[in-house]
Short mmCIF file of C-alpha atoms and ligand atoms in Angstrom, two decimals:
data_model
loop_
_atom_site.label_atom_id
_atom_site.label_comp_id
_atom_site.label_asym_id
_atom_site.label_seq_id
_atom_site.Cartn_x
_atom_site.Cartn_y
_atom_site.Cartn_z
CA UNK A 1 18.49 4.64 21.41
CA UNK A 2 20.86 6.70 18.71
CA UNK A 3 21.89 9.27 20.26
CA UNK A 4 22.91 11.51 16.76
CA UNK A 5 21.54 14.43 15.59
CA UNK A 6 19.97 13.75 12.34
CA UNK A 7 19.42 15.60 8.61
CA UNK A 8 17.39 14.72 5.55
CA UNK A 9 15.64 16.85 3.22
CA UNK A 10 12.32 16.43 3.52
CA UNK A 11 10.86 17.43 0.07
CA UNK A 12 11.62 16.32 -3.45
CA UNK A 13 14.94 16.99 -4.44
CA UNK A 14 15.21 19.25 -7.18
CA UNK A 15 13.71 22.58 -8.54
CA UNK A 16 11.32 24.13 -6.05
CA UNK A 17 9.71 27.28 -4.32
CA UNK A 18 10.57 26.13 -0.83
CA UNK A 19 12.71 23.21 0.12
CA UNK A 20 12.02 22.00 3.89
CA UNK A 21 15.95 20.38 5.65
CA UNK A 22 15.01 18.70 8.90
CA UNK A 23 16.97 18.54 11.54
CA UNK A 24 16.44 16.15 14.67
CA UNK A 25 18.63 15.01 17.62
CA UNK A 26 20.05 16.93 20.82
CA UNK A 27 22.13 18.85 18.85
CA UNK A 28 19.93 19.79 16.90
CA UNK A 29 18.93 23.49 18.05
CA UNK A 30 22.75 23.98 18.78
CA UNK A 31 23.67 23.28 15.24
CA UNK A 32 20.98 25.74 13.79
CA UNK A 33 21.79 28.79 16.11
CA UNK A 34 25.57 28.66 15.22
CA UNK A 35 24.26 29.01 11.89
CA UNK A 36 21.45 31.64 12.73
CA UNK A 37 21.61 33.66 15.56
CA UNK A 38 18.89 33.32 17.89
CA UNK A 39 17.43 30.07 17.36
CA UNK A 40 18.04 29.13 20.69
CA UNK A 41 15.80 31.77 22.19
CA UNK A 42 13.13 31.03 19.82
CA UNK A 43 9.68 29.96 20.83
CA UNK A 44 8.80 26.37 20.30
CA UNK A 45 6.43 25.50 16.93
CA UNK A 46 7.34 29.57 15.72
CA UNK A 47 8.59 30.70 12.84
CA UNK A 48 11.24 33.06 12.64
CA UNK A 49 12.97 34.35 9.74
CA UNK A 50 17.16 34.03 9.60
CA UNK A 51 19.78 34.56 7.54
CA UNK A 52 21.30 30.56 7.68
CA UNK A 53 25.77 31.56 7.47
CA UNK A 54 28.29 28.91 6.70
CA UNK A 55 31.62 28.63 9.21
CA UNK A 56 33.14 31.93 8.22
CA UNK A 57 30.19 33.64 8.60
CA UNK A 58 28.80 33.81 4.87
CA UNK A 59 25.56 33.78 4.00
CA UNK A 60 24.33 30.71 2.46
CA UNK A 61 20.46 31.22 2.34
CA UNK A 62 17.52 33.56 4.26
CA UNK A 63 14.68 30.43 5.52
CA UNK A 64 11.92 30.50 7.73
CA UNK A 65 13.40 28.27 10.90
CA UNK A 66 11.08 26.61 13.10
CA UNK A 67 11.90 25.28 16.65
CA UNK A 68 9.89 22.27 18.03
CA UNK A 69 10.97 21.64 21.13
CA UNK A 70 11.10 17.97 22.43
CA UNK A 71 8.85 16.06 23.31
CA UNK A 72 6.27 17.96 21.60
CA UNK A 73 7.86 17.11 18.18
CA UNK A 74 7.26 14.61 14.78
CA UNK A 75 9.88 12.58 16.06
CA UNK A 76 9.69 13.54 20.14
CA UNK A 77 13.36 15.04 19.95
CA UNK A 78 14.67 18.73 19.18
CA UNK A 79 13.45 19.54 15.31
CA UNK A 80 14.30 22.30 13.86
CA UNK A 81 12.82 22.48 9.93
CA UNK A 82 14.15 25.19 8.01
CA UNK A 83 12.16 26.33 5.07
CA UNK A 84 14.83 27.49 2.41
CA UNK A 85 14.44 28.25 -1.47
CA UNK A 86 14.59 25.37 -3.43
CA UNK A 87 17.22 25.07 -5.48
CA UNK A 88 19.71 21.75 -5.14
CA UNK A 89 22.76 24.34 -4.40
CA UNK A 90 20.98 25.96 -1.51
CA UNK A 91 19.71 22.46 -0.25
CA UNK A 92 23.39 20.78 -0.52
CA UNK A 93 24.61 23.81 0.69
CA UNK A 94 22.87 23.60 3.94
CA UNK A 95 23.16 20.03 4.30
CA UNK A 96 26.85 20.34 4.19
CA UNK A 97 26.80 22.85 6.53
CA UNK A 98 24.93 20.99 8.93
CA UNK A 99 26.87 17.74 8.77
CA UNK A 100 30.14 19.79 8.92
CA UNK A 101 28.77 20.77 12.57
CA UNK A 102 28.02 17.23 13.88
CA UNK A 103 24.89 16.02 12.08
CA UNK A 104 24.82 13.03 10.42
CA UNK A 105 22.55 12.45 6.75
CA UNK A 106 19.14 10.56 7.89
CA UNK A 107 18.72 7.44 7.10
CA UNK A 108 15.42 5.95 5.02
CA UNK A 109 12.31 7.05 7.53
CA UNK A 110 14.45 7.36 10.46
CA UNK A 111 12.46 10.63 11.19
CA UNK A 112 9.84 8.53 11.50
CA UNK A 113 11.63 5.66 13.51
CA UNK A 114 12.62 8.25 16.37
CA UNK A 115 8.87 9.16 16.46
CA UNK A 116 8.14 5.35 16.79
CA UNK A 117 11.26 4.59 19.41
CA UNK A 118 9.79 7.56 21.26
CA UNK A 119 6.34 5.63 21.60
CA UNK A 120 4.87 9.39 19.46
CA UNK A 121 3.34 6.77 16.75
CA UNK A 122 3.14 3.11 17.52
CA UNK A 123 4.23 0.53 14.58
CA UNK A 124 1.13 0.26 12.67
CA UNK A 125 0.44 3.52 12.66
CA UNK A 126 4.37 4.52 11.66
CA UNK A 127 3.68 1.64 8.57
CA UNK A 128 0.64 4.12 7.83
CA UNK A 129 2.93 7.18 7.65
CA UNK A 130 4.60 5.12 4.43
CA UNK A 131 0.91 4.15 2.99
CA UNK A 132 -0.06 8.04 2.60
CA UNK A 133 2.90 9.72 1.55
CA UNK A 134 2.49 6.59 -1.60
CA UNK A 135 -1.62 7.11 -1.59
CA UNK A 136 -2.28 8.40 -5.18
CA UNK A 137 -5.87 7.82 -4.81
CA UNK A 138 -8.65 9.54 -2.13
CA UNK A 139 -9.59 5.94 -1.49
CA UNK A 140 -5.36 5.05 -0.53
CA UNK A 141 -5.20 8.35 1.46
CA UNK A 142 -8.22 7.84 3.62
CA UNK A 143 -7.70 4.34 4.82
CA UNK A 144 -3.82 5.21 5.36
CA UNK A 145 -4.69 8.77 7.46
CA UNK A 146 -7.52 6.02 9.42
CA UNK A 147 -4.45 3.63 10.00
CA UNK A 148 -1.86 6.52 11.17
CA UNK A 149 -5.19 7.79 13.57
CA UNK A 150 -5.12 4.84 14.98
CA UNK A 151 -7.58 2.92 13.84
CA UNK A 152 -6.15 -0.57 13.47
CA UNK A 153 -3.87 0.06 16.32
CA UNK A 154 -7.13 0.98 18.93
CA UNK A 155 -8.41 -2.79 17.61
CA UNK A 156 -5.42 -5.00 18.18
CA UNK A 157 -4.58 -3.07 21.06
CA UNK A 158 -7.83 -4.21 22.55
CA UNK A 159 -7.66 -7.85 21.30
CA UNK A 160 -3.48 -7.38 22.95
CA UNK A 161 -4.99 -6.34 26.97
CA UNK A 162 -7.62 -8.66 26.57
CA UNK A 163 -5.26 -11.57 25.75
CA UNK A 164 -2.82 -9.97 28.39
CA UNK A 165 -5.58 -9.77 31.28
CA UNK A 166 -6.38 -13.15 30.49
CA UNK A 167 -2.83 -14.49 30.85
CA UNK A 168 -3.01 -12.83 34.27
CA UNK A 169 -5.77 -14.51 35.38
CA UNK A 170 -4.63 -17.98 33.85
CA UNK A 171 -1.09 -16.99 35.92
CA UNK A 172 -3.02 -16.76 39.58
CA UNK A 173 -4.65 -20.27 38.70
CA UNK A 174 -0.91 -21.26 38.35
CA UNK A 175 -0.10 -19.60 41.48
CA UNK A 176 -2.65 -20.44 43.39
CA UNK A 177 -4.47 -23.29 41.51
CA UNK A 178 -3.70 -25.31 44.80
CA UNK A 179 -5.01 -23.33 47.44
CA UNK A 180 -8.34 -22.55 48.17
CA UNK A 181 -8.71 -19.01 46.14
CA UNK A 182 -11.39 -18.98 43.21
CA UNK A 183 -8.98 -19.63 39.89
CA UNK A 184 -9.84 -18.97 36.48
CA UNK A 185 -12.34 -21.74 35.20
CA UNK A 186 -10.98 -23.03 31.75
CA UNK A 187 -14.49 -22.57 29.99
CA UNK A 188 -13.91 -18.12 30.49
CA UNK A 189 -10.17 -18.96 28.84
CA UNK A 190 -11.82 -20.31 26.06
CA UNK A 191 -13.94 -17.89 25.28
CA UNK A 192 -11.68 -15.30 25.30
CA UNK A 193 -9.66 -17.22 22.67
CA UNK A 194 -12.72 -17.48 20.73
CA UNK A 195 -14.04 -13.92 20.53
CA UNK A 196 -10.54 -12.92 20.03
CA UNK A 197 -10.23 -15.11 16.89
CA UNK A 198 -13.68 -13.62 15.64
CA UNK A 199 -12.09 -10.51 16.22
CA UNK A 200 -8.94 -11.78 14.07
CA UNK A 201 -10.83 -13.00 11.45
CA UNK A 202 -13.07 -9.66 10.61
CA UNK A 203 -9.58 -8.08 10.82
CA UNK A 204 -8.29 -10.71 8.13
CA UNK A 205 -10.88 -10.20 5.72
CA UNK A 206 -9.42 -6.31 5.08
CA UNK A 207 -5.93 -8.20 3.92
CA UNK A 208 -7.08 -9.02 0.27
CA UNK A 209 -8.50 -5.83 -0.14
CA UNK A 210 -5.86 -4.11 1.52
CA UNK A 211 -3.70 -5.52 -0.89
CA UNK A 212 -5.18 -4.70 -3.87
CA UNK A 213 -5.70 -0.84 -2.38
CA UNK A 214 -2.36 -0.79 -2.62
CA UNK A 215 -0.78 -2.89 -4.96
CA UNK A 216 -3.49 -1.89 -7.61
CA UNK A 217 -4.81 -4.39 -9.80
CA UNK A 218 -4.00 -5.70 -13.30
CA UNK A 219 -6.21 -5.30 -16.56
CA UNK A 220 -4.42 -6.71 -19.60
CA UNK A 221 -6.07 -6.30 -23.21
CA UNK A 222 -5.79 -8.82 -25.86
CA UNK A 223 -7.33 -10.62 -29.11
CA UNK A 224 -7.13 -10.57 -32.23
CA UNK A 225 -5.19 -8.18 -34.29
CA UNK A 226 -6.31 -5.32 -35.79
CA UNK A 227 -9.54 -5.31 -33.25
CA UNK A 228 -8.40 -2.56 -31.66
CA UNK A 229 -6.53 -3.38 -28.97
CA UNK A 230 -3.79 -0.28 -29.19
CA UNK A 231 -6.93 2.20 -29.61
CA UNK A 232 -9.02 0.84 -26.65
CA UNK A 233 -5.85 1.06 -24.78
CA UNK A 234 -5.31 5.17 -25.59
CA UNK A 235 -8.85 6.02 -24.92
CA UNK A 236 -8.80 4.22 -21.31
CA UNK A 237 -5.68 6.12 -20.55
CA UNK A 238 -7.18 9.53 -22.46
CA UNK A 239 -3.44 9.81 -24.12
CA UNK A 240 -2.31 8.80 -27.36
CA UNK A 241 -0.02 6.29 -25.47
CA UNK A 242 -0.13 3.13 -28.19
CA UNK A 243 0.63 3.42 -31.82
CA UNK A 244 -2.82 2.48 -33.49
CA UNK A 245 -2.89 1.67 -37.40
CA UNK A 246 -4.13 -1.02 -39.47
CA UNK A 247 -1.29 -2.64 -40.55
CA UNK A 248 -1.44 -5.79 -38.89
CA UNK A 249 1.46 -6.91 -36.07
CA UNK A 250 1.87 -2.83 -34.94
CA UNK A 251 1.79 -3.53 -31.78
CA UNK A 252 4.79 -6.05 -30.24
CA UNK A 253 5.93 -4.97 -27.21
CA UNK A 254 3.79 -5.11 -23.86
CA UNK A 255 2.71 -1.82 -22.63
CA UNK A 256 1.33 -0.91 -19.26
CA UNK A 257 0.28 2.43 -17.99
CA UNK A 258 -1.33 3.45 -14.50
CA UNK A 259 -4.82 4.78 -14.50
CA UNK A 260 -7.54 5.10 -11.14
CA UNK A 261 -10.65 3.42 -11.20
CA UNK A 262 -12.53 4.19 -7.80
CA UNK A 263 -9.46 4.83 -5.90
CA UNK A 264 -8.13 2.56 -6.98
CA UNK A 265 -4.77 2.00 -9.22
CA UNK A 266 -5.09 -0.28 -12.16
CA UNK A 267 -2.54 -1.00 -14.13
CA UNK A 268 -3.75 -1.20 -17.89
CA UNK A 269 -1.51 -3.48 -20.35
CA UNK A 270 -1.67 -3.51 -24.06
CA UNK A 271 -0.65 -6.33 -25.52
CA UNK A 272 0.55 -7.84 -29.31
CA UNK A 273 -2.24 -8.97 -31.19
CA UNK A 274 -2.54 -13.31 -31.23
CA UNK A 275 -1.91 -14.32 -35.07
CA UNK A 276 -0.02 -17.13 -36.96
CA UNK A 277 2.70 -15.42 -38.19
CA UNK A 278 6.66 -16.46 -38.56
CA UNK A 279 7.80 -13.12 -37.64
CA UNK A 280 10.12 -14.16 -34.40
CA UNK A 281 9.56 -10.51 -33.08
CA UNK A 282 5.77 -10.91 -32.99
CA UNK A 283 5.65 -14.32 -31.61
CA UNK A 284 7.93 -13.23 -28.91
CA UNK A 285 5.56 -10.55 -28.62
CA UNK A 286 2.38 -12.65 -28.19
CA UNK A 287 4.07 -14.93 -26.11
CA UNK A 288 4.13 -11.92 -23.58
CA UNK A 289 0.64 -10.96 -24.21
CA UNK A 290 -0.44 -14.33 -22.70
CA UNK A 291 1.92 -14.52 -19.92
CA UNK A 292 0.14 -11.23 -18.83
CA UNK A 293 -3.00 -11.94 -19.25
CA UNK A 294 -2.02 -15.36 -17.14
CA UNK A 295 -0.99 -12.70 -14.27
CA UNK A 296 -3.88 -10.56 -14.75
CA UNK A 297 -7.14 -9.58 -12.78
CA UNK A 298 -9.14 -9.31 -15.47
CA UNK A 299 -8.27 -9.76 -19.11
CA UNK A 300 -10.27 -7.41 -21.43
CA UNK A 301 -10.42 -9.83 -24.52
CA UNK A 302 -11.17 -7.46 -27.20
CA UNK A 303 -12.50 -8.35 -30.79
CA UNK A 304 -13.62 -6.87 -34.10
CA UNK A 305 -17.21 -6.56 -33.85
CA UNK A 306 -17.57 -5.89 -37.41
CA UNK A 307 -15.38 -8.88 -38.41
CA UNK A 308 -15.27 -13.01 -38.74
CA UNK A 309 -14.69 -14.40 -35.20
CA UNK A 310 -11.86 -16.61 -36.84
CA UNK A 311 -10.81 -20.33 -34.94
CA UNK A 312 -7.72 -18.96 -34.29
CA UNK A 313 -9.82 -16.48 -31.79
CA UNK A 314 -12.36 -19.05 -30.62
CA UNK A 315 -8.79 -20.77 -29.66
CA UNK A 316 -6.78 -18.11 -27.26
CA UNK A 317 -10.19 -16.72 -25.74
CA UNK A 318 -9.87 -20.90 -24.86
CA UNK A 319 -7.06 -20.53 -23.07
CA UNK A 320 -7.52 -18.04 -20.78
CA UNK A 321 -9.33 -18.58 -17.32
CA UNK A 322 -13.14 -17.76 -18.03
CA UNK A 323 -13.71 -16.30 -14.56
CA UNK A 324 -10.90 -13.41 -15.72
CA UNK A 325 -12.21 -12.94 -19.28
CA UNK A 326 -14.52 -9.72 -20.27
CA UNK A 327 -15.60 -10.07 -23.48
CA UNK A 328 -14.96 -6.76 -25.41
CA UNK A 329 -16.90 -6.11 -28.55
CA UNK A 330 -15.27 -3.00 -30.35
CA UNK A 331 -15.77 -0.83 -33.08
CA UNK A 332 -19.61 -0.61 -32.51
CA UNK A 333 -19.85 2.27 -34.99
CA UNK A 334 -19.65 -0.02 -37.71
CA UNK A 335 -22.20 -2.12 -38.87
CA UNK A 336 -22.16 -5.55 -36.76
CA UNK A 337 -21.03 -8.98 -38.01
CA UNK A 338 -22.39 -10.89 -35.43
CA UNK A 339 -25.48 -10.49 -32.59
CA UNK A 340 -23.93 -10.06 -29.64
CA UNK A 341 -25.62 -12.77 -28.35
CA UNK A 342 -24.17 -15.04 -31.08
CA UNK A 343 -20.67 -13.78 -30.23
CA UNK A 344 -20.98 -14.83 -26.16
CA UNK A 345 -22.21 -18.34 -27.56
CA UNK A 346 -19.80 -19.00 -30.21
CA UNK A 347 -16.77 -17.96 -27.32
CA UNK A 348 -18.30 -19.44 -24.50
CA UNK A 349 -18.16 -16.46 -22.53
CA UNK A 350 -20.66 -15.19 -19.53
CA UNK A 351 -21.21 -11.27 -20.39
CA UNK A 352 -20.11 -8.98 -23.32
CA UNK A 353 -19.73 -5.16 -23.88
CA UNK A 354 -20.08 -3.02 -26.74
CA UNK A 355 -17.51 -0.28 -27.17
CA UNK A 356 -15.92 1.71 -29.88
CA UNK A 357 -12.57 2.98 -29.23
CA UNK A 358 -12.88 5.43 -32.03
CA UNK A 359 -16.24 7.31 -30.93
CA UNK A 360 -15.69 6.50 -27.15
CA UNK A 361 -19.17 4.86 -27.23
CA UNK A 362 -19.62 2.61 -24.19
CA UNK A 363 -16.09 3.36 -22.19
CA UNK A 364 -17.78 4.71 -19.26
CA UNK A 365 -19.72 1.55 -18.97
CA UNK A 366 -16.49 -0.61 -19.85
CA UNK A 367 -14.99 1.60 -17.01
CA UNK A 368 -18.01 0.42 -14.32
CA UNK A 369 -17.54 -3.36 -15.46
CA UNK A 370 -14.08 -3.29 -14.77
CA UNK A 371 -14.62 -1.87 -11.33
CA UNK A 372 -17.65 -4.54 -10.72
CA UNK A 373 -15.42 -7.60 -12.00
CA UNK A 374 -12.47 -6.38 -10.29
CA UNK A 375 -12.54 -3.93 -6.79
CA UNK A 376 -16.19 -3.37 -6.52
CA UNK A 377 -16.32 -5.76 -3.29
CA UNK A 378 -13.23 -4.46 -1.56
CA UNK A 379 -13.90 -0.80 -2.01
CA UNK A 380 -17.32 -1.90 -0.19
CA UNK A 381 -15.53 -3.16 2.79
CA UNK A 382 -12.64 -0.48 2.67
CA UNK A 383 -15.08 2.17 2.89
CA UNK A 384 -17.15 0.53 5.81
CA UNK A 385 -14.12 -0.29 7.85
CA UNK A 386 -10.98 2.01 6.74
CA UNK A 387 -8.82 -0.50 7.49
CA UNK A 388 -6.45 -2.65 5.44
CA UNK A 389 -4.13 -5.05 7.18
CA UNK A 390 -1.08 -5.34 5.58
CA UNK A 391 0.77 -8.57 4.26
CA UNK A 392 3.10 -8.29 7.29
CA UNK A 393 0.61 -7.59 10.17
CA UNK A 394 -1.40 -10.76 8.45
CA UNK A 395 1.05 -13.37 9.54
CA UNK A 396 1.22 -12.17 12.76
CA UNK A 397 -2.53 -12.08 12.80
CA UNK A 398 -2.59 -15.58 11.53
CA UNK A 399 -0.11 -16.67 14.40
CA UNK A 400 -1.93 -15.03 17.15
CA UNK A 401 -5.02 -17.03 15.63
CA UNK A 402 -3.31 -20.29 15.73
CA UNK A 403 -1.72 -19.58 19.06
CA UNK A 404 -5.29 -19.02 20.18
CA UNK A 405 -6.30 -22.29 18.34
CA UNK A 406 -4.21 -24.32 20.96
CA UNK A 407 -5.56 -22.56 23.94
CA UNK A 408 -9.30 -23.32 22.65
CA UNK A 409 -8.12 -26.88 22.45
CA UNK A 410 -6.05 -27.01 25.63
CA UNK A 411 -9.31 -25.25 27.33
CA UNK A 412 -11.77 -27.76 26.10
CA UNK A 413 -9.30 -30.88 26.92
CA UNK A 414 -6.75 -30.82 30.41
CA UNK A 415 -7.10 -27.35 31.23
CA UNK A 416 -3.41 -27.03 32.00
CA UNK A 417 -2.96 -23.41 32.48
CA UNK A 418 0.74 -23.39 31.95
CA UNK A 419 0.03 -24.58 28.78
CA UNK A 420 -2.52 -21.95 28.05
CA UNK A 421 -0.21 -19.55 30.04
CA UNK A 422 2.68 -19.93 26.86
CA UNK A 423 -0.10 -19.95 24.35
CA UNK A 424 -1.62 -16.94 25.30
CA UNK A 425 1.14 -14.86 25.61
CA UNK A 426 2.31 -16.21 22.17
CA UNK A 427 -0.80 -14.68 20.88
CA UNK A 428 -0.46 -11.30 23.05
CA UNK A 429 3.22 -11.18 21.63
CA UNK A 430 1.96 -11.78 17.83
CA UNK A 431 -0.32 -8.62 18.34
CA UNK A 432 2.37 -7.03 19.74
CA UNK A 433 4.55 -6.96 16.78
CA UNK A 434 1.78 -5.04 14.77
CA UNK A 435 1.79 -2.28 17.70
CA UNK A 436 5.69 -2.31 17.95
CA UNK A 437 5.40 -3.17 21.59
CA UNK A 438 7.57 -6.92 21.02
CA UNK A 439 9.80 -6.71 17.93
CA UNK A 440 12.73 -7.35 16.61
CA UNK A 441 15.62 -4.63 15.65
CA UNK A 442 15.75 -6.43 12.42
CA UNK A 443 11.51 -6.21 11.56
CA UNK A 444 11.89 -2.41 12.52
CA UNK A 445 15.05 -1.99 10.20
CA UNK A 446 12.81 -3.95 6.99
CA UNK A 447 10.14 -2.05 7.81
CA UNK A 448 11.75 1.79 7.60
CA UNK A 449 13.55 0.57 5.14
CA UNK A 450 11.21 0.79 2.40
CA UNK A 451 10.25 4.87 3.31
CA UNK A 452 12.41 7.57 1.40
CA UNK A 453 15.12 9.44 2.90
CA UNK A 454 13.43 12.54 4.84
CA UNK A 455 10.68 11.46 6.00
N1 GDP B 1 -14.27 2.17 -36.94
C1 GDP B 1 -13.48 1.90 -35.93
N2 GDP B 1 -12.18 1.64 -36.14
C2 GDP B 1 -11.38 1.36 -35.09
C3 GDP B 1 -11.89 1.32 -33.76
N3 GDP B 1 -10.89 0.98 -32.96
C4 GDP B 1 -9.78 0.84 -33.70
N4 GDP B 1 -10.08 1.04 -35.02
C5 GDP B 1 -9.16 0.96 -36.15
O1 GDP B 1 -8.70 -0.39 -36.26
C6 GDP B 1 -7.34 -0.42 -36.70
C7 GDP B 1 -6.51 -1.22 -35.75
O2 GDP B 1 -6.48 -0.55 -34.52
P1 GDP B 1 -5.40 -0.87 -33.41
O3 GDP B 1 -5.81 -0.15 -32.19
O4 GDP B 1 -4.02 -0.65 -33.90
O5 GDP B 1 -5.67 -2.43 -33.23
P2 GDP B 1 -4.78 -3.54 -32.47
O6 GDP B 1 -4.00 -4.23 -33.52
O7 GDP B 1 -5.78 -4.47 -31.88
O8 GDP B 1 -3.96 -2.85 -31.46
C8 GDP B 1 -6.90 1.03 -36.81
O9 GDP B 1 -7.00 1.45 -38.14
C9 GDP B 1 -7.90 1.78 -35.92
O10 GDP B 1 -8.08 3.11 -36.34
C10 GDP B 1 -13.30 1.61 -33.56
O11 GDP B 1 -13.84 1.59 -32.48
N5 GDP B 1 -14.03 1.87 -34.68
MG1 MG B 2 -1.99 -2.84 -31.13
#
């Protein structure tokens, strides 16, 4: 365990009311009351207010300091968090100051590392800390504030003893299998793989979701030029984002803004609109358009309503996976070319929605069908559970499960409990890297490695 005495600021960087510098390590209250006189003899979790002086004695800044006292801490060590003004000179200031009398600058989320390496938060819940400090939606922040109280950690802690109990058991048969003491009869062995992979697999089914909660999801426009494409595009995001006009080929770069759609993020693309045309620029353009849509979620194919569906149209709607496509019917203020009935026939397409970009007519509806088509199913099941497994915890779900696999097998044919024995604690070990309890230095560094400096 490091040893240093650590310090980060913990708030944005930059212009503020208050700026909060953290301190944490042995040192840590040391450091402070050469700075401040009578930090030492503060209470724990109190906050005083102290002039903060540089070596010769200068004042650099009046904070509020607060002593938390280990092990009753964030991180379980000495913190001291003083609340200065926020302004970058005051912040480096201090900072300096601090390092200058035997801190060291924080690495990314080692705050948060200390609290894990002093068993205050186990791993899952430490991955959590990173999921709500990035939650942008009420939707991101519950199921991450679920995850940090514990509520994927209480579940494969349980499946973890009852996979370690087991192995006990399966051990005296090992022990003991030749003498006349009552040993573990294979069939129980096997059914405690087997309700542990049901258990697995209702935790499994939160990983798509979970990924979507917080990757987002992708919702790329295109079609025909001149349908409106740019305009849709503005009124989803309510800003004046895309240049709309009706000369023909405006748009030709890709654009793709963030807006929330039932908690969740979706990331809306505009795209050039398809056309012959021998300008390089705009075929480069459209050649984009249909990569994205390619990567998309759901591809909001958007058309003229009060125009010829042209071949050229019938074509690219073609090409695009029908299972992604929504057909968008725009500019419904003006007077209708086609039935919309006619339109979903003549493009093959399953449903169609009427919109007009200029009045807003029909957006919050457009707004509902992308939710349905997209999220609808995984906001269902991340609301009822609050739980969303991420990529990383997965695999090692998926490698307890096929651990367990073996010992169902091994159970049902020879029985061979030292066989069973490595299996099982395979699988106990695999849940153990989601709690923290068994992994490696180099998982813990990857993992801290993506939160920001400070926390
Ligand atoms: N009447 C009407 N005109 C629209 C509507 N949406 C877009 N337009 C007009 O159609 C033209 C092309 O719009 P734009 O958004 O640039 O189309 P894009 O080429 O598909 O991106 C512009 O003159 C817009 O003002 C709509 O819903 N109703
Ligand atoms: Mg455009």
């Amino acid at each position: 365990m490091d040893r240093d005495t650590i310090v980060a600021l913990g708030t944005p960087a930059g212009e503020s009311g208050i700026a909060v510098v953290r301190v944490s390590g042995p040192a840590a209250v040391d450091i402070v009351d050469r700075m401040a006189e009578g930090t030492r003899s503060a209470a724990s979790h109190a906050l005083v207010l102290r002039v903060l002086r540089d070596g010769t004695g200068a004042p650099i800044d009046e904070a509020l300091v607060a002593v938390m006292r280990a092990p009753a801490s964030y991180t379980g060590e000495d913190l001291v968090e003083l609340s200065c003004h926020g302004g970058m000179q005051v912040v480096s200031d201090l900072l300096e100051e601090i390092v200058a009398r035997g801190a060291r600058l924080a690495g990314r989320g080692e705050f948060t590392k200390r609290a894990f390496l002093n068993g205050k938060l186990d791993l899952a819940e430490a991955e959590a800390v990173a999921d709500l400090i990035a939650a942008e939606t009420k939707l991101q922040r519950r199921v991450a504030l679920e995850q940090l109280e514990g509520s994927l950690s209480r579940r494969v802690g349980e499946c973890e003893k009852a996979l370690l109990d087991e192995l006990a058991l399966v051990e005296v048969s090992i022990d003991f299998g030749e003498e006349d003491v009552p040993v573990r009869a294979a069939e129980e062995t096997r059914r405690t793989a087997r309700e542990t992979r049901e258990r697995i697999a209702r935790l499994l089914e939160s990983e798509l979701p979970g990924a979507r909660l917080r990757r987002g999801i992708r919702v790329t426009i295109v079609g025909p030029r001149n349908a409106g494409k740019s305009s849709l595009y503005n009124a989803l995001l309510g800003e004046e984002r895309a240049i709309v006009s009706p000369v023909p080929g405006t748009t030709r770069d890709r654009l793709c803004e963030r807006i929330h759609i039932d908690g969740f993020t979706c990331w809306l693309e505009d795209t050039a609109g398809i056309a012959e045309t021998g300008c390089e620029i705009e075929t480069r353009g459209i050649d984009l358009g249909r990569a994205a849509a390619g990567r998309a979620d759901l591809v909001l194919f958007t058309i003229d309503g009060s125009a010829e569906i042209d071949a050229g149209t019938v074509a690219e709607n073609r090409r695009i996976d029908g299972a992604k496509v929504l057909l968008v019917i725009n500019k419904s203020d003006l007077v209708a070319r086609l039935a919309a009935e006619d339109i979903i026939a003549k493009l093959g397409v399953s449903e169609a929605i009427s919109v007009s970009a200029l009045t807003g007519a029909g957006l919050e509806e457009l707004r509902r069908r992308i939710f349905s088509r997209t999220v609808e199913l995984d906001a269902g099941a991340l609301r009822r559970e609050r739980i969303a497994v991420s990529a990383r915890q997965a695999d090692a779900l998926r490698e307890a499960d096929a651990a367990l696999e073996r010992v169902e097998a091994i159970a049902g044919g020879s029985g061979a409990a030292e066989l069973m024995s490595f299996e099982l604690r395979a699988a106990a070990d695999a849940f153990g890297r989601i709690t923290g309890r068994s992994v490696s230095e180099d998982v813990l560094d990857a993992i801290f490695e993506k939160f920001c400096i400070g926390k």
